[in-house]
PDB file of N, CA and C in Angstrom:
ATOM      1  N   MET A   1      94.297  64.701 131.958  1.00  0.00           N
ATOM      2  CA  MET A   1      93.569  64.939 133.194  1.00  0.00           C
ATOM      3  C   MET A   1      93.309  66.443 133.385  1.00  0.00           C
ATOM      4  N   ALA A   2      94.309  67.270 133.053  1.00  0.00           N
ATOM      5  CA  ALA A   2      94.126  68.711 133.208  1.00  0.00           C
ATOM      6  C   ALA A   2      93.038  69.225 132.281  1.00  0.00           C
ATOM      7  N   VAL A   3      92.912  68.616 131.100  1.00  0.00           N
ATOM      8  CA  VAL A   3      91.881  69.035 130.157  1.00  0.00           C
ATOM      9  C   VAL A   3      90.503  68.742 130.729  1.00  0.00           C
ATOM     10  N   THR A   4      90.341  67.585 131.347  1.00  0.00           N
ATOM     11  CA  THR A   4      89.056  67.219 131.936  1.00  0.00           C
ATOM     12  C   THR A   4      88.706  68.131 133.102  1.00  0.00           C
ATOM     13  N   LEU A   5      89.684  68.429 133.918  1.00  0.00           N
ATOM     14  CA  LEU A   5      89.417  69.275 135.084  1.00  0.00           C
ATOM     15  C   LEU A   5      89.103  70.707 134.680  1.00  0.00           C
ATOM     16  N   ALA A   6      89.753  71.203 133.652  1.00  0.00           N
ATOM     17  CA  ALA A   6      89.543  72.594 133.249  1.00  0.00           C
ATOM     18  C   ALA A   6      88.281  72.769 132.416  1.00  0.00           C
ATOM     19  N   ALA A   7      87.758  71.692 131.848  1.00  0.00           N
ATOM     20  CA  ALA A   7      86.550  71.720 131.012  1.00  0.00           C
ATOM     21  C   ALA A   7      86.727  72.642 129.813  1.00  0.00           C
ATOM     22  N   ALA A   8      87.918  72.659 129.271  1.00  0.00           N
ATOM     23  CA  ALA A   8      88.208  73.465 128.084  1.00  0.00           C
ATOM     24  C   ALA A   8      88.653  72.526 126.977  1.00  0.00           C
ATOM     25  N   ASP A   9      88.324  72.880 125.757  1.00  0.00           N
ATOM     26  CA  ASP A   9      88.646  72.009 124.629  1.00  0.00           C
ATOM     27  C   ASP A   9      89.785  72.537 123.774  1.00  0.00           C
ATOM     28  N   SER A  10      89.860  73.817 123.572  1.00  0.00           N
ATOM     29  CA  SER A  10      90.863  74.365 122.664  1.00  0.00           C
ATOM     30  C   SER A  10      91.972  75.055 123.454  1.00  0.00           C
ATOM     31  N   PRO A  11      93.142  75.202 122.826  1.00  0.00           N
ATOM     32  CA  PRO A  11      94.240  75.918 123.496  1.00  0.00           C
ATOM     33  C   PRO A  11      93.867  77.363 123.839  1.00  0.00           C
ATOM     34  N   GLY A  12      93.023  77.989 123.013  1.00  0.00           N
ATOM     35  CA  GLY A  12      92.599  79.361 123.310  1.00  0.00           C
ATOM     36  C   GLY A  12      91.799  79.447 124.602  1.00  0.00           C
ATOM     37  N   GLU A  13      90.935  78.454 124.818  1.00  0.00           N
ATOM     38  CA  GLU A  13      90.163  78.443 126.068  1.00  0.00           C
ATOM     39  C   GLU A  13      91.067  78.205 127.270  1.00  0.00           C
ATOM     40  N   HIS A  14      92.073  77.346 127.093  1.00  0.00           N
ATOM     41  CA  HIS A  14      93.024  77.124 128.183  1.00  0.00           C
ATOM     42  C   HIS A  14      93.789  78.407 128.502  1.00  0.00           C
ATOM     43  N   LEU A  15      94.185  79.130 127.472  1.00  0.00           N
ATOM     44  CA  LEU A  15      94.916  80.378 127.710  1.00  0.00           C
ATOM     45  C   LEU A  15      94.025  81.432 128.360  1.00  0.00           C
ATOM     46  N   GLN A  16      92.747  81.464 128.004  1.00  0.00           N
ATOM     47  CA  GLN A  16      91.826  82.397 128.664  1.00  0.00           C
ATOM     48  C   GLN A  16      91.675  82.050 130.140  1.00  0.00           C
ATOM     49  N   LEU A  17      91.527  80.760 130.436  1.00  0.00           N
ATOM     50  CA  LEU A  17      91.424  80.347 131.838  1.00  0.00           C
ATOM     51  C   LEU A  17      92.712  80.647 132.589  1.00  0.00           C
ATOM     52  N   ALA A  18      93.848  80.439 131.936  1.00  0.00           N
ATOM     53  CA  ALA A  18      95.129  80.734 132.577  1.00  0.00           C
ATOM     54  C   ALA A  18      95.259  82.226 132.870  1.00  0.00           C
ATOM     55  N   ALA A  19      94.849  83.065 131.928  1.00  0.00           N
ATOM     56  CA  ALA A  19      94.930  84.512 132.145  1.00  0.00           C
ATOM     57  C   ALA A  19      94.008  84.950 133.274  1.00  0.00           C
ATOM     58  N   PHE A  20      92.807  84.385 133.321  1.00  0.00           N
ATOM     59  CA  PHE A  20      91.864  84.751 134.385  1.00  0.00           C
ATOM     60  C   PHE A  20      92.385  84.335 135.756  1.00  0.00           C
ATOM     61  N   THR A  21      92.874  83.104 135.875  1.00  0.00           N
ATOM     62  CA  THR A  21      93.350  82.652 137.177  1.00  0.00           C
ATOM     63  C   THR A  21      94.635  83.374 137.586  1.00  0.00           C
ATOM     64  N   ALA A  22      95.484  83.702 136.616  1.00  0.00           N
ATOM     65  CA  ALA A  22      96.693  84.463 136.948  1.00  0.00           C
ATOM     66  C   ALA A  22      96.339  85.870 137.411  1.00  0.00           C
ATOM     67  N   ALA A  23      95.356  86.494 136.763  1.00  0.00           N
ATOM     68  CA  ALA A  23      94.927  87.833 137.182  1.00  0.00           C
ATOM     69  C   ALA A  23      94.323  87.796 138.580  1.00  0.00           C
ATOM     70  N   ALA A  24      93.529  86.772 138.867  1.00  0.00           N
ATOM     71  CA  ALA A  24      92.952  86.641 140.211  1.00  0.00           C
ATOM     72  C   ALA A  24      94.060  86.449 141.237  1.00  0.00           C
ATOM     73  N   ALA A  25      95.059  85.647 140.913  1.00  0.00           N
ATOM     74  CA  ALA A  25      96.175  85.442 141.832  1.00  0.00           C
ATOM     75  C   ALA A  25      96.903  86.747 142.110  1.00  0.00           C
ATOM     76  N   VAL A  26      97.148  87.523 141.081  1.00  0.00           N
ATOM     77  CA  VAL A  26      97.860  88.800 141.249  1.00  0.00           C
ATOM     78  C   VAL A  26      97.063  89.746 142.133  1.00  0.00           C
ATOM     79  N   VAL A  27      95.760  89.834 141.918  1.00  0.00           N
ATOM     80  CA  VAL A  27      94.930  90.748 142.706  1.00  0.00           C
ATOM     81  C   VAL A  27      94.913  90.340 144.181  1.00  0.00           C
ATOM     82  N   PHE A  28      94.678  89.071 144.455  1.00  0.00           N
ATOM     83  CA  PHE A  28      94.597  88.627 145.843  1.00  0.00           C
ATOM     84  C   PHE A  28      95.934  88.732 146.559  1.00  0.00           C
ATOM     85  N   ILE A  29      97.019  88.399 145.874  1.00  0.00           N
ATOM     86  CA  ILE A  29      98.338  88.510 146.503  1.00  0.00           C
ATOM     87  C   ILE A  29      98.691  89.979 146.734  1.00  0.00           C
ATOM     88  N   TRP A  30      98.348  90.851 145.790  1.00  0.00           N
ATOM     89  CA  TRP A  30      98.607  92.287 145.980  1.00  0.00           C
ATOM     90  C   TRP A  30      97.840  92.818 147.185  1.00  0.00           C
ATOM     91  N   MET A  31      96.549  92.434 147.279  1.00  0.00           N
ATOM     92  CA  MET A  31      95.751  92.889 148.422  1.00  0.00           C
ATOM     93  C   MET A  31      96.346  92.387 149.738  1.00  0.00           C
ATOM     94  N   GLY A  32      96.759  91.132 149.765  1.00  0.00           N
ATOM     95  CA  GLY A  32      97.325  90.561 150.977  1.00  0.00           C
ATOM     96  C   GLY A  32      98.633  91.212 151.375  1.00  0.00           C
ATOM     97  N   ARG A  33      99.496  91.464 150.402  1.00  0.00           N
ATOM     98  CA  ARG A  33     100.780  92.104 150.727  1.00  0.00           C
ATOM     99  C   ARG A  33     100.568  93.518 151.246  1.00  0.00           C
ATOM    100  N   ARG A  34      99.622  94.222 150.639  1.00  0.00           N
ATOM    101  CA  ARG A  34      99.352  95.598 151.082  1.00  0.00           C
ATOM    102  C   ARG A  34      98.788  95.607 152.506  1.00  0.00           C
ATOM    103  N   GLN A  35      97.869  94.699 152.771  1.00  0.00           N
ATOM    104  CA  GLN A  35      97.261  94.660 154.098  1.00  0.00           C
ATOM    105  C   GLN A  35      98.261  94.172 155.141  1.00  0.00           C
ATOM    106  N   ARG A  36      99.090  93.213 154.794  1.00  0.00           N
ATOM    107  CA  ARG A  36     100.080  92.711 155.745  1.00  0.00           C
ATOM    108  C   ARG A  36     101.137  93.765 156.043  1.00  0.00           C
ATOM    109  N   ARG A  37     101.530  94.532 155.006  1.00  0.00           N
ATOM    110  CA  ARG A  37     102.565  95.553 155.185  1.00  0.00           C
ATOM    111  C   ARG A  37     102.082  96.709 156.067  1.00  0.00           C
ATOM    112  N   THR A  38     100.846  97.176 155.814  1.00  0.00           N
ATOM    113  CA  THR A  38     100.359  98.347 156.543  1.00  0.00           C
ATOM    114  C   THR A  38      99.725  97.992 157.875  1.00  0.00           C
ATOM    115  N   GLY A  39      99.129  96.799 157.979  1.00  0.00           N
ATOM    116  CA  GLY A  39      98.438  96.432 159.204  1.00  0.00           C
ATOM    117  C   GLY A  39      97.106  97.143 159.358  1.00  0.00           C
ATOM    118  N   ARG A  40      96.594  97.663 158.247  1.00  0.00           N
ATOM    119  CA  ARG A  40      95.315  98.382 158.268  1.00  0.00           C
ATOM    120  C   ARG A  40      94.397  97.807 157.198  1.00  0.00           C
ATOM    121  N   GLY A  41      93.152  98.236 157.217  1.00  0.00           N
ATOM    122  CA  GLY A  41      92.179  97.757 156.241  1.00  0.00           C
ATOM    123  C   GLY A  41      92.531  98.157 154.821  1.00  0.00           C
ATOM    124  N   LEU A  42      91.839  97.571 153.860  1.00  0.00           N
ATOM    125  CA  LEU A  42      92.147  97.829 152.454  1.00  0.00           C
ATOM    126  C   LEU A  42      91.574  99.136 151.939  1.00  0.00           C
ATOM    127  N   ILE A  43      90.521  99.633 152.545  1.00  0.00           N
ATOM    128  CA  ILE A  43      89.881 100.861 152.085  1.00  0.00           C
ATOM    129  C   ILE A  43      90.460 102.034 152.878  1.00  0.00           C
ATOM    130  N   ALA A  44      91.153 102.931 152.183  1.00  0.00           N
ATOM    131  CA  ALA A  44      91.772 104.123 152.783  1.00  0.00           C
ATOM    132  C   ALA A  44      92.585 103.780 154.023  1.00  0.00           C
ATOM    133  N   PRO A  45      93.653 102.977 153.885  1.00  0.00           N
ATOM    134  CA  PRO A  45      94.377 102.504 155.059  1.00  0.00           C
ATOM    135  C   PRO A  45      95.194 103.549 155.799  1.00  0.00           C
ATOM    136  N   ASN A  46      95.683 104.597 155.127  1.00  0.00           N
ATOM    137  CA  ASN A  46      96.580 105.546 155.784  1.00  0.00           C
ATOM    138  C   ASN A  46      96.099 106.985 155.725  1.00  0.00           C
ATOM    139  N   GLU A  47      94.867 107.204 155.349  1.00  0.00           N
ATOM    140  CA  GLU A  47      94.402 108.568 155.151  1.00  0.00           C
ATOM    141  C   GLU A  47      93.688 109.100 156.391  1.00  0.00           C
ATOM    142  N   THR A  48      93.943 110.375 156.668  1.00  0.00           N
ATOM    143  CA  THR A  48      93.157 111.029 157.706  1.00  0.00           C
ATOM    144  C   THR A  48      91.859 111.496 157.074  1.00  0.00           C
ATOM    145  N   MET A  49      90.814 111.500 157.867  1.00  0.00           N
ATOM    146  CA  MET A  49      89.505 111.888 157.339  1.00  0.00           C
ATOM    147  C   MET A  49      89.051 113.173 158.013  1.00  0.00           C
ATOM    148  N   ARG A  50      88.405 114.033 157.252  1.00  0.00           N
ATOM    149  CA  ARG A  50      87.885 115.277 157.789  1.00  0.00           C
ATOM    150  C   ARG A  50      86.406 115.084 158.088  1.00  0.00           C
ATOM    151  N   THR A  51      86.036 115.325 159.323  1.00  0.00           N
ATOM    152  CA  THR A  51      84.633 115.280 159.730  1.00  0.00           C
ATOM    153  C   THR A  51      84.297 116.616 160.369  1.00  0.00           C
ATOM    154  N   ALA A  52      83.379 117.303 159.780  1.00  0.00           N
ATOM    155  CA  ALA A  52      82.932 118.619 160.260  1.00  0.00           C
ATOM    156  C   ALA A  52      84.117 119.561 160.403  1.00  0.00           C
ATOM    157  N   ASP A  53      84.581 119.802 161.626  1.00  0.00           N
ATOM    158  CA  ASP A  53      85.618 120.794 161.853  1.00  0.00           C
ATOM    159  C   ASP A  53      86.934 120.213 162.357  1.00  0.00           C
ATOM    160  N   ARG A  54      87.110 118.893 162.299  1.00  0.00           N
ATOM    161  CA  ARG A  54      88.360 118.311 162.795  1.00  0.00           C
ATOM    162  C   ARG A  54      88.795 117.141 161.921  1.00  0.00           C
ATOM    163  N   LEU A  55      90.060 116.760 162.095  1.00  0.00           N
ATOM    164  CA  LEU A  55      90.631 115.632 161.372  1.00  0.00           C
ATOM    165  C   LEU A  55      90.629 114.404 162.273  1.00  0.00           C
ATOM    166  N   VAL A  56      90.272 113.274 161.699  1.00  0.00           N
ATOM    167  CA  VAL A  56      90.278 112.016 162.442  1.00  0.00           C
ATOM    168  C   VAL A  56      91.425 111.182 161.891  1.00  0.00           C
ATOM    169  N   SER A  57      92.320 110.771 162.779  1.00  0.00           N
ATOM    170  CA  SER A  57      93.477 109.984 162.342  1.00  0.00           C
ATOM    171  C   SER A  57      93.057 108.545 162.044  1.00  0.00           C
ATOM    172  N   PRO A  58      93.827 107.858 161.207  1.00  0.00           N
ATOM    173  CA  PRO A  58      93.484 106.475 160.882  1.00  0.00           C
ATOM    174  C   PRO A  58      93.674 105.572 162.100  1.00  0.00           C
ATOM    175  N   PRO A  59      93.034 104.406 162.096  1.00  0.00           N
ATOM    176  CA  PRO A  59      93.215 103.497 163.225  1.00  0.00           C
ATOM    177  C   PRO A  59      94.645 102.977 163.267  1.00  0.00           C
ATOM    178  N   PRO A  60      95.106 102.592 164.433  1.00  0.00           N
ATOM    179  CA  PRO A  60      96.471 102.076 164.522  1.00  0.00           C
ATOM    180  C   PRO A  60      96.584 100.722 163.810  1.00  0.00           C
ATOM    181  N   PRO A  61      97.797 100.340 163.425  1.00  0.00           N
ATOM    182  CA  PRO A  61      97.974  99.037 162.794  1.00  0.00           C
ATOM    183  C   PRO A  61      97.475  97.920 163.712  1.00  0.00           C
ATOM    184  N   SER A  62      96.888  96.901 163.100  1.00  0.00           N
ATOM    185  CA  SER A  62      96.293  95.814 163.860  1.00  0.00           C
ATOM    186  C   SER A  62      96.908  94.480 163.454  1.00  0.00           C
ATOM    187  N   ARG A  63      97.108  93.618 164.436  1.00  0.00           N
ATOM    188  CA  ARG A  63      97.645  92.292 164.159  1.00  0.00           C
ATOM    189  C   ARG A  63      96.632  91.461 163.367  1.00  0.00           C
ATOM    190  N   GLY A  64      95.357  91.684 163.615  1.00  0.00           N
ATOM    191  CA  GLY A  64      94.321  90.959 162.891  1.00  0.00           C
ATOM    192  C   GLY A  64      94.334  91.259 161.410  1.00  0.00           C
ATOM    193  N   TYR A  65      94.579  92.520 161.048  1.00  0.00           N
ATOM    194  CA  TYR A  65      94.663  92.885 159.633  1.00  0.00           C
ATOM    195  C   TYR A  65      95.896  92.250 158.989  1.00  0.00           C
ATOM    196  N   ARG A  66      96.987  92.178 159.725  1.00  0.00           N
ATOM    197  CA  ARG A  66      98.180  91.526 159.182  1.00  0.00           C
ATOM    198  C   ARG A  66      97.939  90.040 158.970  1.00  0.00           C
ATOM    199  N   THR A  67      97.249  89.415 159.902  1.00  0.00           N
ATOM    200  CA  THR A  67      96.911  87.996 159.752  1.00  0.00           C
ATOM    201  C   THR A  67      95.978  87.792 158.568  1.00  0.00           C
ATOM    202  N   ALA A  68      95.010  88.676 158.403  1.00  0.00           N
ATOM    203  CA  ALA A  68      94.109  88.592 157.259  1.00  0.00           C
ATOM    204  C   ALA A  68      94.877  88.784 155.952  1.00  0.00           C
ATOM    205  N   GLY A  69      95.894  89.638 155.962  1.00  0.00           N
ATOM    206  CA  GLY A  69      96.731  89.817 154.781  1.00  0.00           C
ATOM    207  C   GLY A  69      97.452  88.534 154.406  1.00  0.00           C
ATOM    208  N   CYS A  70      97.942  87.813 155.396  1.00  0.00           N
ATOM    209  CA  CYS A  70      98.573  86.517 155.118  1.00  0.00           C
ATOM    210  C   CYS A  70      97.563  85.533 154.547  1.00  0.00           C
ATOM    211  N   ALA A  71      96.328  85.588 155.031  1.00  0.00           N
ATOM    212  CA  ALA A  71      95.278  84.704 154.505  1.00  0.00           C
ATOM    213  C   ALA A  71      94.970  85.050 153.050  1.00  0.00           C
ATOM    214  N   TRP A  72      94.929  86.351 152.707  1.00  0.00           N
ATOM    215  CA  TRP A  72      94.710  86.751 151.312  1.00  0.00           C
ATOM    216  C   TRP A  72      95.840  86.265 150.415  1.00  0.00           C
ATOM    217  N   ILE A  73      97.064  86.316 150.905  1.00  0.00           N
ATOM    218  CA  ILE A  73      98.202  85.830 150.124  1.00  0.00           C
ATOM    219  C   ILE A  73      98.066  84.329 149.884  1.00  0.00           C
ATOM    220  N   GLY A  74      97.692  83.590 150.915  1.00  0.00           N
ATOM    221  CA  GLY A  74      97.492  82.150 150.760  1.00  0.00           C
ATOM    222  C   GLY A  74      96.377  81.833 149.788  1.00  0.00           C
ATOM    223  N   PHE A  75      95.284  82.592 149.857  1.00  0.00           N
ATOM    224  CA  PHE A  75      94.161  82.385 148.950  1.00  0.00           C
ATOM    225  C   PHE A  75      94.564  82.686 147.509  1.00  0.00           C
ATOM    226  N   GLY A  76      95.332  83.743 147.309  1.00  0.00           N
ATOM    227  CA  GLY A  76      95.801  84.078 145.972  1.00  0.00           C
ATOM    228  C   GLY A  76      96.771  83.045 145.429  1.00  0.00           C
ATOM    229  N   SER A  77      97.538  82.431 146.311  1.00  0.00           N
ATOM    230  CA  SER A  77      98.479  81.402 145.878  1.00  0.00           C
ATOM    231  C   SER A  77      97.762  80.169 145.339  1.00  0.00           C
ATOM    232  N   LEU A  78      96.541  79.938 145.777  1.00  0.00           N
ATOM    233  CA  LEU A  78      95.771  78.805 145.272  1.00  0.00           C
ATOM    234  C   LEU A  78      95.429  78.950 143.794  1.00  0.00           C
ATOM    235  N   PHE A  79      95.442  80.159 143.284  1.00  0.00           N
ATOM    236  CA  PHE A  79      95.106  80.403 141.891  1.00  0.00           C
ATOM    237  C   PHE A  79      96.306  80.231 140.951  1.00  0.00           C
ATOM    238  N   ILE A  80      97.497  80.127 141.481  1.00  0.00           N
ATOM    239  CA  ILE A  80      98.683  80.016 140.637  1.00  0.00           C
ATOM    240  C   ILE A  80      98.763  78.650 139.974  1.00  0.00           C
ATOM    241  N   LEU A  81      98.481  77.597 140.723  1.00  0.00           N
ATOM    242  CA  LEU A  81      98.598  76.248 140.178  1.00  0.00           C
ATOM    243  C   LEU A  81      97.645  75.986 139.009  1.00  0.00           C
ATOM    244  N   PRO A  82      96.359  76.365 139.080  1.00  0.00           N
ATOM    245  CA  PRO A  82      95.513  76.180 137.897  1.00  0.00           C
ATOM    246  C   PRO A  82      95.979  76.981 136.678  1.00  0.00           C
ATOM    247  N   ALA A  83      96.567  78.133 136.916  1.00  0.00           N
ATOM    248  CA  ALA A  83      97.084  78.916 135.785  1.00  0.00           C
ATOM    249  C   ALA A  83      98.216  78.162 135.099  1.00  0.00           C
ATOM    250  N   VAL A  84      99.093  77.567 135.890  1.00  0.00           N
ATOM    251  CA  VAL A  84     100.198  76.796 135.316  1.00  0.00           C
ATOM    252  C   VAL A  84      99.664  75.578 134.564  1.00  0.00           C
ATOM    253  N   PHE A  85      98.704  74.874 135.162  1.00  0.00           N
ATOM    254  CA  PHE A  85      98.127  73.703 134.496  1.00  0.00           C
ATOM    255  C   PHE A  85      97.468  74.076 133.167  1.00  0.00           C
ATOM    256  N   ASN A  86      96.781  75.198 133.134  1.00  0.00           N
ATOM    257  CA  ASN A  86      96.123  75.610 131.895  1.00  0.00           C
ATOM    258  C   ASN A  86      97.121  76.044 130.827  1.00  0.00           C
ATOM    259  N   VAL A  87      98.215  76.663 131.206  1.00  0.00           N
ATOM    260  CA  VAL A  87      99.245  77.014 130.230  1.00  0.00           C
ATOM    261  C   VAL A  87      99.876  75.741 129.655  1.00  0.00           C
ATOM    262  N   VAL A  88     100.158  74.763 130.519  1.00  0.00           N
ATOM    263  CA  VAL A  88     100.718  73.504 130.058  1.00  0.00           C
ATOM    264  C   VAL A  88      99.738  72.788 129.131  1.00  0.00           C
ATOM    265  N   ALA A  89      98.455  72.793 129.479  1.00  0.00           N
ATOM    266  CA  ALA A  89      97.447  72.148 128.633  1.00  0.00           C
ATOM    267  C   ALA A  89      97.334  72.861 127.281  1.00  0.00           C
ATOM    268  N   ALA A  90      97.466  74.184 127.265  1.00  0.00           N
ATOM    269  CA  ALA A  90      97.420  74.920 125.998  1.00  0.00           C
ATOM    270  C   ALA A  90      98.629  74.582 125.136  1.00  0.00           C
ATOM    271  N   ILE A  91      99.793  74.483 125.742  1.00  0.00           N
ATOM    272  CA  ILE A  91     100.995  74.139 124.999  1.00  0.00           C
ATOM    273  C   ILE A  91     100.889  72.722 124.442  1.00  0.00           C
ATOM    274  N   ARG A  92     100.384  71.803 125.258  1.00  0.00           N
ATOM    275  CA  ARG A  92     100.198  70.424 124.780  1.00  0.00           C
ATOM    276  C   ARG A  92      99.166  70.372 123.659  1.00  0.00           C
ATOM    277  N   GLY A  93      98.141  71.209 123.734  1.00  0.00           N
ATOM    278  CA  GLY A  93      97.147  71.260 122.671  1.00  0.00           C
ATOM    279  C   GLY A  93      97.694  71.823 121.373  1.00  0.00           C
ATOM    280  N   LEU A  94      98.627  72.776 121.475  1.00  0.00           N
ATOM    281  CA  LEU A  94      99.238  73.357 120.278  1.00  0.00           C
ATOM    282  C   LEU A  94     100.250  72.414 119.639  1.00  0.00           C
ATOM    283  N   ILE A  95     100.988  71.706 120.469  1.00  0.00           N
ATOM    284  CA  ILE A  95     102.029  70.802 119.955  1.00  0.00           C
ATOM    285  C   ILE A  95     101.413  69.551 119.347  1.00  0.00           C
ATOM    286  N   GLY A  96     100.401  69.035 120.011  1.00  0.00           N
ATOM    287  CA  GLY A  96      99.776  67.854 119.405  1.00  0.00           C
ATOM    288  C   GLY A  96      99.296  66.970 120.422  1.00  0.00           C
TER     289      GLY A  96
END
């Protein structure tokens, strides 16, 4: 069933799909943890910015950004299960 769902035929293709989905999971979970920890946006979350002749402080931590960080973690977690299925399918393809 996992072979049909993944649309891959060889163990190498399964391992490529597993690597891609695992990398996507790592990126999304990293982004979510960073955003949840800081409570700020992902782009320049803690840096002061210089505009003309003064410094502008970063925005204060926001509950909405922390909630969005939890959503990114949940979204990244969805990619873990297909990675596991593809590794298992590759192992089954190698064994026989």
